[in-house]
Amino acid sequence: MTFRGAIIGCGFFAQNHLRAWAELADVAIVAVCDSDADRARTTARVHNIGRVYADAADLLEHEQLDFIDVATTPESHRDLVELAASRCRLVICQKPIANTYADALAMVAAAEAAGATLMVHENFRWQKPYREIARRIAAGDIGTPRFARISFRHGVDNYVNQPYLKRIERFALMDMGLHLFDLARQLINEVETVSCRTQRRNPEVRGEDAFTALLGHVGGATTVLDCSYHSVIRPEPFPQTTAWIEGDDASLSLTADYRLQWHRHDGVREVLLEPPVPVWGAPPWHGVMDSVRAFESHVVDVLNGRAEPEPSGRHNLMTLALALASYDSAERDETIAIDAWIEARE
Ligand SMILES: NC(=O)c1ccc[n+]([C@@H]2O[C@H](COP(=O)([O-])OP(=O)(O)OC[C@H]3O[C@@H](n4cnc5c(N)ncnc54)[C@H](O)[C@@H]3O)[C@@H](O)[C@H]2O)c1
């Protein structure tokens, strides 16, 4: 069976979505939509897609679709997801699902009321090394996890591809933080408390471009998440996320060269988990590109009824809550109990 899909938003990251969709035999992207009509036309030409729209309502009125892939920036997500959920059975929304918890909650409720599946394009948990780390922790390779440090630091000029990142008031936590909170939930378990400090390191950037967050997990494990877009590190690790995870019996370490080490009492074993460079991509982006392909392949499994959405819109509410609560923590210099933070908003 071939699933018919369309993409809304033909900007920087959508190009990766489209290349990856083109690799999947069970999917046909039949239409593209962007409010910038030139951009929509160019994207359709480059990816050889027949139908082009500048308006999402127009697209949804004229196309019979199994799924919609929303790849716009977050201020448009709620309207687009609510519209798409009323017309097709599966909607994918890029992260951040929304800029506010109220919007995200409304989107989840709207999808559920319409009987549509809402997924969030949260691809970091689909990166090859993180699938393997999650598998090993679940298999008991380190014993009960007690501590994790997950780190994303670099000094690459992201603003060339994503100029809006320089202008947004809430930047690092809402851009990269969401991925890191999701990884902490995937690898360790659910979170009870968060405290956070933010920094603005690059004077040309409006929002915070660095943060350090401390998570208290259910059962007592601790995670430190640290992120910076303004670090001098050689060799440049971008866009790798590194990790150090300790359990009662052993530890796992992932470095920026895709090297996963398993530290045990009797020594260290290691494996290289670098994914192949896709024909349509180039280093250093291949780890991220491979995770987009893995996520989209998972979407096909969901469409086929072979898998539960990972992550669903509902699951992603907690991830968004952690990022938003981190701003409150940083502002007030307080530790936030996340269930109470959410309860006050539901
Ligand atoms: N998961 C990841 O690894 C990853 C990486 C980069 C970006 N992103 C996310 O992807 C999203 C898009 O980022 P980007 O850098 O591609 O942005 P972008 O600005 O390059 O592209 C967004 C596009 O959406 C279009 N658009 C906006 N509102 C629209 C609407 N209502 N209808 C139709 N088109 C509309 C814009 O014209 C633009 O072409 C963001 O939410 C960003 O956080 C995720």
mmCIF file of C-alpha atoms and ligand atoms in Angstrom:
data_model
loop_
_atom_site.group_PDB
_atom_site.id
_atom_site.type_symbol
_atom_site.label_atom_id
_atom_site.label_comp_id
_atom_site.label_asym_id
_atom_site.label_seq_id
_atom_site.Cartn_x
_atom_site.Cartn_y
_atom_site.Cartn_z
ATOM 1 C CA MET A 1 0.000 0.000 0.000
ATOM 2 C CA THR A 2 1.248 3.493 -0.821
ATOM 3 C CA PHE A 3 0.442 6.242 1.661
ATOM 4 C CA ARG A 4 -0.290 9.642 0.143
ATOM 5 C CA GLY A 5 1.216 12.554 1.999
ATOM 6 C CA ALA A 6 1.828 16.281 1.641
ATOM 7 C CA ILE A 7 4.236 18.640 3.320
ATOM 8 C CA ILE A 8 3.366 22.109 4.603
ATOM 9 C CA GLY A 9 6.426 24.355 4.901
ATOM 10 C CA CYS A 10 9.209 24.077 2.320
ATOM 11 C CA GLY A 11 12.039 25.763 4.227
ATOM 12 C CA PHE A 12 15.469 24.647 5.391
ATOM 13 C CA PHE A 13 14.646 21.457 7.279
ATOM 14 C CA ALA A 14 11.745 20.363 5.053
ATOM 15 C CA GLN A 15 14.320 19.545 2.366
ATOM 16 C CA ASN A 16 15.603 16.739 4.621
ATOM 17 C CA HIS A 17 12.036 15.528 5.237
ATOM 18 C CA LEU A 18 11.403 15.329 1.498
ATOM 19 C CA ARG A 19 14.667 13.558 0.646
ATOM 20 C CA ALA A 20 13.985 10.996 3.343
ATOM 21 C CA TRP A 21 10.350 10.471 2.287
ATOM 22 C CA ALA A 22 11.620 9.815 -1.240
ATOM 23 C CA GLU A 23 13.674 6.876 0.097
ATOM 24 C CA LEU A 24 10.587 5.112 1.492
ATOM 25 C CA ALA A 25 8.857 2.758 -0.921
ATOM 26 C CA ASP A 26 5.456 2.928 0.807
ATOM 27 C CA VAL A 27 5.118 6.713 0.629
ATOM 28 C CA ALA A 28 4.267 9.185 -2.123
ATOM 29 C CA ILE A 29 4.477 12.890 -1.322
ATOM 30 C CA VAL A 30 1.916 14.142 -3.798
ATOM 31 C CA ALA A 31 1.839 17.863 -2.939
ATOM 32 C CA VAL A 32 3.820 20.620 -1.278
ATOM 33 C CA CYS A 33 2.550 23.814 0.317
ATOM 34 C CA ASP A 34 4.286 26.990 1.422
ATOM 35 C CA SER A 35 2.859 30.462 1.939
ATOM 36 C CA ASP A 36 5.921 31.607 0.002
ATOM 37 C CA ALA A 37 4.684 30.437 -3.403
ATOM 38 C CA ASP A 38 8.107 30.706 -5.068
ATOM 39 C CA ARG A 39 9.615 28.508 -2.411
ATOM 40 C CA ALA A 40 6.803 25.966 -2.836
ATOM 41 C CA ARG A 41 7.302 25.881 -6.623
ATOM 42 C CA THR A 42 11.087 25.522 -6.354
ATOM 43 C CA THR A 43 10.742 22.724 -3.792
ATOM 44 C CA ALA A 44 8.210 20.884 -5.970
ATOM 45 C CA ARG A 45 10.585 21.146 -8.936
ATOM 46 C CA VAL A 46 13.661 19.990 -7.014
ATOM 47 C CA HIS A 47 11.843 17.011 -5.483
ATOM 48 C CA ASN A 48 9.757 16.228 -8.551
ATOM 49 C CA ILE A 49 6.398 16.658 -6.824
ATOM 50 C CA GLY A 50 3.369 17.356 -9.016
ATOM 51 C CA ARG A 51 1.074 19.612 -7.047
ATOM 52 C CA VAL A 52 1.859 22.953 -5.427
ATOM 53 C CA TYR A 53 -0.162 25.100 -3.005
ATOM 54 C CA ALA A 54 0.399 28.400 -1.236
ATOM 55 C CA ASP A 55 -2.476 27.876 1.184
ATOM 56 C CA ALA A 56 -2.934 24.894 3.516
ATOM 57 C CA ALA A 57 -6.755 25.037 3.451
ATOM 58 C CA ASP A 58 -6.627 24.899 -0.333
ATOM 59 C CA LEU A 59 -4.284 21.901 -0.199
ATOM 60 C CA LEU A 60 -6.525 20.020 2.217
ATOM 61 C CA GLU A 61 -9.639 20.781 0.223
ATOM 62 C CA HIS A 62 -8.221 19.457 -3.042
ATOM 63 C CA GLU A 63 -6.044 16.479 -2.058
ATOM 64 C CA GLN A 64 -6.957 13.057 -0.686
ATOM 65 C CA LEU A 65 -4.222 12.411 1.851
ATOM 66 C CA ASP A 66 -3.305 9.780 4.430
ATOM 67 C CA PHE A 67 -0.963 12.117 6.263
ATOM 68 C CA ILE A 68 0.309 15.667 6.508
ATOM 69 C CA ASP A 69 3.849 16.623 7.462
ATOM 70 C CA VAL A 70 3.914 20.102 9.048
ATOM 71 C CA ALA A 71 7.456 21.518 8.743
ATOM 72 C CA THR A 72 6.804 25.206 9.404
ATOM 73 C CA THR A 73 8.105 27.254 12.346
ATOM 74 C CA PRO A 74 6.029 26.937 15.553
ATOM 75 C CA GLU A 75 3.818 30.041 15.428
ATOM 76 C CA SER A 76 1.792 28.393 12.608
ATOM 77 C CA HIS A 77 1.654 24.879 14.120
ATOM 78 C CA ARG A 78 -1.625 25.077 16.005
ATOM 79 C CA ASP A 79 -3.730 26.328 13.080
ATOM 80 C CA LEU A 80 -2.133 23.933 10.624
ATOM 81 C CA VAL A 81 -2.322 20.858 12.864
ATOM 82 C CA GLU A 82 -5.942 21.507 13.827
ATOM 83 C CA LEU A 83 -6.876 21.958 10.177
ATOM 84 C CA ALA A 84 -4.938 18.880 9.046
ATOM 85 C CA ALA A 85 -6.329 16.706 11.864
ATOM 86 C CA SER A 86 -9.851 17.430 10.654
ATOM 87 C CA ARG A 87 -8.966 16.058 7.207
ATOM 88 C CA CYS A 88 -6.462 13.203 7.504
ATOM 89 C CA ARG A 89 -5.777 10.329 9.824
ATOM 90 C CA LEU A 90 -2.189 11.148 10.746
ATOM 91 C CA VAL A 91 -0.515 14.510 11.263
ATOM 92 C CA ILE A 92 3.180 15.042 11.938
ATOM 93 C CA CYS A 93 4.244 18.326 13.513
ATOM 94 C CA GLN A 94 7.857 19.507 13.688
ATOM 95 C CA LYS A 95 9.172 20.483 17.101
ATOM 96 C CA PRO A 96 8.480 22.714 18.980
ATOM 97 C CA ILE A 97 4.903 21.409 18.816
ATOM 98 C CA ALA A 98 3.894 24.928 19.952
ATOM 99 C CA ASN A 99 5.275 27.985 21.677
ATOM 100 C CA THR A 100 2.850 27.681 24.596
ATOM 101 C CA TYR A 101 1.565 24.777 26.655
ATOM 102 C CA ALA A 102 -2.034 25.920 26.102
ATOM 103 C CA ASP A 103 -1.622 25.702 22.330
ATOM 104 C CA ALA A 104 -0.013 22.266 22.502
ATOM 105 C CA LEU A 105 -2.773 20.982 24.775
ATOM 106 C CA ALA A 106 -5.430 22.317 22.398
ATOM 107 C CA MET A 107 -3.704 20.632 19.438
ATOM 108 C CA VAL A 108 -3.575 17.273 21.201
ATOM 109 C CA ALA A 109 -7.240 17.610 22.187
ATOM 110 C CA ALA A 110 -8.250 18.605 18.644
ATOM 111 C CA ALA A 111 -6.454 15.620 17.105
ATOM 112 C CA GLU A 112 -7.993 13.246 19.638
ATOM 113 C CA ALA A 113 -11.472 14.695 19.052
ATOM 114 C CA ALA A 114 -11.029 14.270 15.289
ATOM 115 C CA GLY A 115 -9.748 10.693 15.715
ATOM 116 C CA ALA A 116 -6.438 11.612 14.073
ATOM 117 C CA THR A 117 -3.013 10.451 15.228
ATOM 118 C CA LEU A 118 -0.723 13.352 16.106
ATOM 119 C CA MET A 119 3.018 12.726 16.082
ATOM 120 C CA VAL A 120 5.850 15.130 16.781
ATOM 121 C CA HIS A 121 8.898 15.051 14.510
ATOM 122 C CA GLU A 122 11.271 14.425 17.408
ATOM 123 C CA ASN A 123 14.137 12.835 15.534
ATOM 124 C CA PHE A 124 16.945 12.860 18.128
ATOM 125 C CA ARG A 125 15.547 9.765 19.861
ATOM 126 C CA TRP A 126 15.761 8.173 16.381
ATOM 127 C CA GLN A 127 19.507 8.846 15.993
ATOM 128 C CA LYS A 128 21.302 5.540 15.588
ATOM 129 C CA PRO A 129 23.527 5.820 18.716
ATOM 130 C CA TYR A 130 20.552 6.795 20.900
ATOM 131 C CA ARG A 131 18.442 3.855 19.685
ATOM 132 C CA GLU A 132 21.323 1.613 20.726
ATOM 133 C CA ILE A 133 21.851 3.320 24.108
ATOM 134 C CA ALA A 134 18.124 3.047 24.874
ATOM 135 C CA ARG A 135 18.147 -0.628 23.859
ATOM 136 C CA ARG A 136 21.163 -1.383 26.079
ATOM 137 C CA ILE A 137 19.753 0.416 29.118
ATOM 138 C CA ALA A 138 16.418 -1.399 28.699
ATOM 139 C CA ALA A 139 18.328 -4.702 28.398
ATOM 140 C CA GLY A 140 19.999 -4.036 31.782
ATOM 141 C CA ASP A 141 23.542 -3.498 30.438
ATOM 142 C CA ILE A 142 24.355 -0.821 33.039
ATOM 143 C CA GLY A 143 21.970 -1.852 35.823
ATOM 144 C CA THR A 144 19.610 0.778 37.199
ATOM 145 C CA PRO A 145 20.490 4.179 35.637
ATOM 146 C CA ARG A 146 21.488 6.721 38.300
ATOM 147 C CA PHE A 147 23.125 9.633 36.446
ATOM 148 C CA ALA A 148 23.201 11.015 32.905
ATOM 149 C CA ARG A 149 24.888 13.938 31.258
ATOM 150 C CA ILE A 150 23.620 14.778 27.779
ATOM 151 C CA SER A 151 25.433 17.536 26.008
ATOM 152 C CA PHE A 152 25.060 19.570 22.818
ATOM 153 C CA ARG A 153 27.737 22.226 22.472
ATOM 154 C CA HIS A 154 29.260 23.734 19.373
ATOM 155 C CA GLY A 155 30.316 26.956 17.690
ATOM 156 C CA VAL A 156 28.937 26.524 14.169
ATOM 157 C CA ASP A 157 27.120 29.451 12.544
ATOM 158 C CA ASN A 158 23.589 27.984 12.585
ATOM 159 C CA TYR A 159 22.145 31.329 11.647
ATOM 160 C CA VAL A 160 23.112 30.996 7.981
ATOM 161 C CA ASN A 161 20.531 28.234 7.457
ATOM 162 C CA GLN A 162 18.127 29.355 10.180
ATOM 163 C CA PRO A 163 18.300 33.171 10.447
ATOM 164 C CA TYR A 164 15.152 33.316 12.614
ATOM 165 C CA LEU A 165 17.079 31.640 15.459
ATOM 166 C CA LYS A 166 18.902 34.937 15.996
ATOM 167 C CA ARG A 167 15.643 36.821 16.430
ATOM 168 C CA ILE A 168 13.515 34.602 18.663
ATOM 169 C CA GLU A 169 13.184 35.529 22.314
ATOM 170 C CA ARG A 170 13.206 31.899 23.459
ATOM 171 C CA PHE A 171 15.944 30.110 21.591
ATOM 172 C CA ALA A 172 18.215 27.335 22.934
ATOM 173 C CA LEU A 173 15.715 25.611 25.231
ATOM 174 C CA MET A 174 12.983 25.666 22.571
ATOM 175 C CA ASP A 175 15.298 24.664 19.750
ATOM 176 C CA MET A 176 17.775 22.107 21.113
ATOM 177 C CA GLY A 177 16.478 21.821 24.682
ATOM 178 C CA LEU A 178 13.376 19.977 23.531
ATOM 179 C CA HIS A 179 15.526 17.275 21.937
ATOM 180 C CA LEU A 180 17.617 16.912 25.090
ATOM 181 C CA PHE A 181 14.611 16.732 27.450
ATOM 182 C CA ASP A 182 13.115 14.081 25.184
ATOM 183 C CA LEU A 183 16.363 12.074 25.239
ATOM 184 C CA ALA A 184 16.477 12.218 29.043
ATOM 185 C CA ARG A 185 12.923 10.862 29.187
ATOM 186 C CA GLN A 186 13.719 8.168 26.631
ATOM 187 C CA LEU A 187 16.956 6.986 28.238
ATOM 188 C CA ILE A 188 16.320 7.364 31.987
ATOM 189 C CA ASN A 189 12.619 7.815 32.778
ATOM 190 C CA GLU A 190 10.042 10.461 33.602
ATOM 191 C CA VAL A 191 11.061 13.697 35.283
ATOM 192 C CA GLU A 192 9.819 15.125 38.589
ATOM 193 C CA THR A 193 11.834 18.333 38.975
ATOM 194 C CA VAL A 194 13.769 20.739 36.779
ATOM 195 C CA SER A 195 16.070 23.617 37.578
ATOM 196 C CA CYS A 196 17.832 25.613 34.927
ATOM 197 C CA ARG A 197 20.241 28.472 34.260
ATOM 198 C CA THR A 198 20.380 30.201 30.903
ATOM 199 C CA GLN A 199 23.063 32.367 29.267
ATOM 200 C CA ARG A 200 23.265 34.679 26.282
ATOM 201 C CA ARG A 201 26.819 34.208 25.052
ATOM 202 C CA ASN A 202 26.646 35.618 21.526
ATOM 203 C CA PRO A 203 25.726 39.337 21.701
ATOM 204 C CA GLU A 204 24.186 39.160 18.204
ATOM 205 C CA VAL A 205 21.523 36.705 19.363
ATOM 206 C CA ARG A 206 18.330 37.888 21.071
ATOM 207 C CA GLY A 207 17.429 34.879 23.202
ATOM 208 C CA GLU A 208 19.461 32.509 25.375
ATOM 209 C CA ASP A 209 22.036 30.561 23.357
ATOM 210 C CA ALA A 210 23.223 28.356 26.226
ATOM 211 C CA PHE A 211 21.613 26.586 29.158
ATOM 212 C CA THR A 212 22.310 24.016 31.846
ATOM 213 C CA ALA A 213 19.368 22.077 33.261
ATOM 214 C CA LEU A 214 19.304 19.683 36.197
ATOM 215 C CA LEU A 215 16.571 17.029 36.134
ATOM 216 C CA GLY A 216 15.363 14.931 39.040
ATOM 217 C CA HIS A 217 13.838 11.702 37.746
ATOM 218 C CA VAL A 218 11.201 9.446 39.239
ATOM 219 C CA GLY A 219 13.167 6.931 41.328
ATOM 220 C CA GLY A 220 16.001 9.344 42.125
ATOM 221 C CA ALA A 221 18.218 9.421 39.017
ATOM 222 C CA THR A 222 19.764 12.783 38.086
ATOM 223 C CA THR A 223 20.374 14.151 34.587
ATOM 224 C CA VAL A 224 22.396 17.195 33.592
ATOM 225 C CA LEU A 225 21.562 18.649 30.198
ATOM 226 C CA ASP A 226 23.945 21.242 28.813
ATOM 227 C CA CYS A 227 23.783 23.139 25.565
ATOM 228 C CA SER A 228 25.679 25.971 23.936
ATOM 229 C CA TYR A 229 25.715 27.476 20.446
ATOM 230 C CA HIS A 230 28.771 29.603 21.218
ATOM 231 C CA SER A 231 31.553 27.227 22.265
ATOM 232 C CA VAL A 232 35.050 26.825 20.829
ATOM 233 C CA ILE A 233 35.720 23.071 20.613
ATOM 234 C CA ARG A 234 38.197 21.331 18.324
ATOM 235 C CA PRO A 235 37.461 19.147 16.522
ATOM 236 C CA GLU A 236 34.078 20.857 16.084
ATOM 237 C CA PRO A 237 31.477 18.346 17.358
ATOM 238 C CA PHE A 238 28.449 19.829 15.532
ATOM 239 C CA PRO A 239 25.816 18.414 15.218
ATOM 240 C CA GLN A 240 26.585 15.571 17.594
ATOM 241 C CA THR A 241 24.922 15.126 20.965
ATOM 242 C CA THR A 242 27.226 13.392 23.434
ATOM 243 C CA ALA A 243 26.275 11.457 26.548
ATOM 244 C CA TRP A 244 27.649 9.858 29.710
ATOM 245 C CA ILE A 245 25.235 7.547 31.527
ATOM 246 C CA GLU A 246 26.003 5.720 34.771
ATOM 247 C CA GLY A 247 24.121 2.769 36.196
ATOM 248 C CA ASP A 248 24.743 0.666 39.306
ATOM 249 C CA ASP A 249 26.784 -1.873 37.343
ATOM 250 C CA ALA A 250 28.358 -0.061 34.393
ATOM 251 C CA SER A 251 28.436 3.177 32.345
ATOM 252 C CA LEU A 252 27.902 4.153 28.723
ATOM 253 C CA SER A 253 29.737 6.954 26.961
ATOM 254 C CA LEU A 254 28.920 8.390 23.547
ATOM 255 C CA THR A 255 31.457 10.773 22.041
ATOM 256 C CA ALA A 256 31.159 13.055 19.014
ATOM 257 C CA ASP A 257 32.895 10.512 16.758
ATOM 258 C CA TYR A 258 29.936 8.089 17.135
ATOM 259 C CA ARG A 259 31.993 5.938 19.527
ATOM 260 C CA LEU A 260 29.879 4.187 22.130
ATOM 261 C CA GLN A 261 31.903 2.816 25.037
ATOM 262 C CA TRP A 262 30.624 0.389 27.633
ATOM 263 C CA HIS A 263 32.614 0.825 30.865
ATOM 264 C CA ARG A 264 32.460 -2.312 33.014
ATOM 265 C CA HIS A 265 34.375 -3.504 36.074
ATOM 266 C CA ASP A 266 36.418 -5.778 33.776
ATOM 267 C CA GLY A 267 37.289 -3.136 31.164
ATOM 268 C CA VAL A 268 35.903 -1.088 28.296
ATOM 269 C CA ARG A 269 34.229 -2.388 25.144
ATOM 270 C CA GLU A 270 33.421 -0.090 22.271
ATOM 271 C CA VAL A 271 31.461 0.013 19.076
ATOM 272 C CA LEU A 272 31.228 2.611 16.288
ATOM 273 C CA LEU A 273 27.669 3.675 15.497
ATOM 274 C CA GLU A 274 28.151 6.076 12.615
ATOM 275 C CA PRO A 275 25.255 5.854 10.163
ATOM 276 C CA PRO A 276 25.954 5.870 6.424
ATOM 277 C CA VAL A 277 26.030 9.212 4.597
ATOM 278 C CA PRO A 278 22.877 9.272 2.437
ATOM 279 C CA VAL A 279 23.396 9.849 -1.289
ATOM 280 C CA TRP A 280 21.483 13.111 -0.908
ATOM 281 C CA GLY A 281 23.481 14.371 2.071
ATOM 282 C CA ALA A 282 26.961 15.130 3.339
ATOM 283 C CA PRO A 283 28.862 15.060 6.643
ATOM 284 C CA PRO A 284 28.523 16.344 9.303
ATOM 285 C CA TRP A 285 24.738 16.217 8.798
ATOM 286 C CA HIS A 286 24.432 12.482 8.134
ATOM 287 C CA GLY A 287 23.633 11.534 11.747
ATOM 288 C CA VAL A 288 20.689 13.932 11.762
ATOM 289 C CA MET A 289 19.624 12.985 8.222
ATOM 290 C CA ASP A 290 19.644 9.303 9.110
ATOM 291 C CA SER A 291 17.441 10.066 12.127
ATOM 292 C CA VAL A 292 14.910 11.858 9.902
ATOM 293 C CA ARG A 293 14.789 8.768 7.661
ATOM 294 C CA ALA A 294 14.435 6.489 10.725
ATOM 295 C CA PHE A 295 11.640 8.656 12.146
ATOM 296 C CA GLU A 296 9.767 8.720 8.839
ATOM 297 C CA SER A 297 10.164 4.976 8.424
ATOM 298 C CA HIS A 298 8.587 4.677 11.888
ATOM 299 C CA VAL A 299 5.686 6.873 10.685
ATOM 300 C CA VAL A 300 5.057 4.307 7.939
ATOM 301 C CA ASP A 301 4.971 1.596 10.621
ATOM 302 C CA VAL A 302 2.402 3.669 12.520
ATOM 303 C CA LEU A 303 0.327 4.139 9.355
ATOM 304 C CA ASN A 304 0.476 0.373 8.820
ATOM 305 C CA GLY A 305 -0.663 -0.246 12.408
ATOM 306 C CA ARG A 306 2.652 -1.935 13.261
ATOM 307 C CA ALA A 307 3.863 0.621 15.854
ATOM 308 C CA GLU A 308 2.628 3.146 18.381
ATOM 309 C CA PRO A 309 3.624 6.775 17.670
ATOM 310 C CA GLU A 310 7.023 7.670 19.112
ATOM 311 C CA PRO A 311 6.590 10.301 20.228
ATOM 312 C CA SER A 312 2.889 11.122 20.091
ATOM 313 C CA GLY A 313 1.635 14.661 20.540
ATOM 314 C CA ARG A 314 0.391 13.695 23.997
ATOM 315 C CA HIS A 315 3.775 12.267 25.022
ATOM 316 C CA ASN A 316 5.474 15.430 23.788
ATOM 317 C CA LEU A 317 3.415 17.666 26.119
ATOM 318 C CA MET A 318 5.761 16.797 28.999
ATOM 319 C CA THR A 319 8.832 17.557 26.867
ATOM 320 C CA LEU A 320 7.420 20.983 26.020
ATOM 321 C CA ALA A 321 6.452 21.548 29.659
ATOM 322 C CA LEU A 322 10.048 20.857 30.734
ATOM 323 C CA ALA A 323 11.434 23.422 28.287
ATOM 324 C CA LEU A 324 8.874 26.069 29.258
ATOM 325 C CA ALA A 325 9.255 25.406 32.987
ATOM 326 C CA SER A 326 13.020 25.790 32.561
ATOM 327 C CA TYR A 327 12.483 29.451 31.623
ATOM 328 C CA ASP A 328 10.461 29.929 34.825
ATOM 329 C CA SER A 329 13.182 28.192 36.820
ATOM 330 C CA ALA A 330 15.930 30.356 35.306
ATOM 331 C CA GLU A 331 13.952 33.552 35.853
ATOM 332 C CA ARG A 332 13.072 32.804 39.487
ATOM 333 C CA ASP A 333 16.174 30.786 40.399
ATOM 334 C CA GLU A 334 13.861 28.010 41.599
ATOM 335 C CA THR A 335 13.492 24.274 41.226
ATOM 336 C CA ILE A 336 10.169 23.478 39.551
ATOM 337 C CA ALA A 337 8.016 20.434 40.338
ATOM 338 C CA ILE A 338 6.857 19.622 36.836
ATOM 339 C CA ASP A 339 3.560 17.878 37.693
ATOM 340 C CA ALA A 340 2.420 20.947 39.647
ATOM 341 C CA TRP A 341 3.579 23.223 36.786
ATOM 342 C CA ILE A 342 1.452 21.196 34.354
ATOM 343 C CA GLU A 343 -1.525 20.919 36.712
ATOM 344 C CA ALA A 344 -1.674 24.712 36.946
ATOM 345 C CA ARG A 345 -2.070 24.831 33.161
ATOM 346 C CA GLU A 346 -4.523 21.975 32.473
HETATM 347 N N1 LIG B 1 14.168 18.169 14.205
HETATM 348 C C1 LIG B 1 15.245 18.819 13.787
HETATM 349 O O1 LIG B 1 16.351 18.299 13.849
HETATM 350 C C2 LIG B 1 15.069 20.211 13.226
HETATM 351 C C3 LIG B 1 16.134 20.866 12.582
HETATM 352 C C4 LIG B 1 15.894 22.141 12.035
HETATM 353 C C5 LIG B 1 14.640 22.736 12.186
HETATM 354 N N2 LIG B 1 13.659 22.073 12.855
HETATM 355 C C6 LIG B 1 12.314 22.662 13.038
HETATM 356 O O2 LIG B 1 11.678 22.712 11.773
HETATM 357 C C7 LIG B 1 10.770 23.807 11.727
HETATM 358 C C8 LIG B 1 11.064 24.607 10.472
HETATM 359 O O3 LIG B 1 12.380 25.117 10.554
HETATM 360 P P1 LIG B 1 13.143 25.644 9.255
HETATM 361 O O4 LIG B 1 14.499 26.002 9.710
HETATM 362 O O5 LIG B 1 12.960 24.713 8.143
HETATM 363 O O6 LIG B 1 12.311 27.003 8.991
HETATM 364 P P2 LIG B 1 12.214 27.853 7.642
HETATM 365 O O7 LIG B 1 11.874 29.241 8.054
HETATM 366 O O8 LIG B 1 13.416 27.621 6.799
HETATM 367 O O9 LIG B 1 10.965 27.203 6.880
HETATM 368 C C9 LIG B 1 9.644 27.349 7.320
HETATM 369 C C10 LIG B 1 8.781 27.480 6.074
HETATM 370 O O10 LIG B 1 7.394 27.422 6.468
HETATM 371 C C11 LIG B 1 6.679 28.346 5.660
HETATM 372 N N3 LIG B 1 5.414 28.687 6.366
HETATM 373 C C12 LIG B 1 5.288 29.367 7.539
HETATM 374 N N4 LIG B 1 3.973 29.443 7.888
HETATM 375 C C13 LIG B 1 3.281 28.801 6.918
HETATM 376 C C14 LIG B 1 1.909 28.514 6.726
HETATM 377 N N5 LIG B 1 0.975 28.922 7.601
HETATM 378 N N6 LIG B 1 1.539 27.823 5.612
HETATM 379 C C15 LIG B 1 2.459 27.398 4.722
HETATM 380 N N7 LIG B 1 3.793 27.632 4.860
HETATM 381 C C16 LIG B 1 4.203 28.314 5.945
HETATM 382 C C17 LIG B 1 7.622 29.521 5.478
HETATM 383 O O11 LIG B 1 7.280 30.308 4.358
HETATM 384 C C18 LIG B 1 8.965 28.794 5.306
HETATM 385 O O12 LIG B 1 9.240 28.514 3.949
HETATM 386 C C19 LIG B 1 10.994 24.594 13.038
HETATM 387 O O13 LIG B 1 9.941 24.320 13.928
HETATM 388 C C20 LIG B 1 12.335 24.084 13.552
HETATM 389 O O14 LIG B 1 12.435 24.091 14.967
HETATM 390 C C21 LIG B 1 13.839 20.826 13.362
#
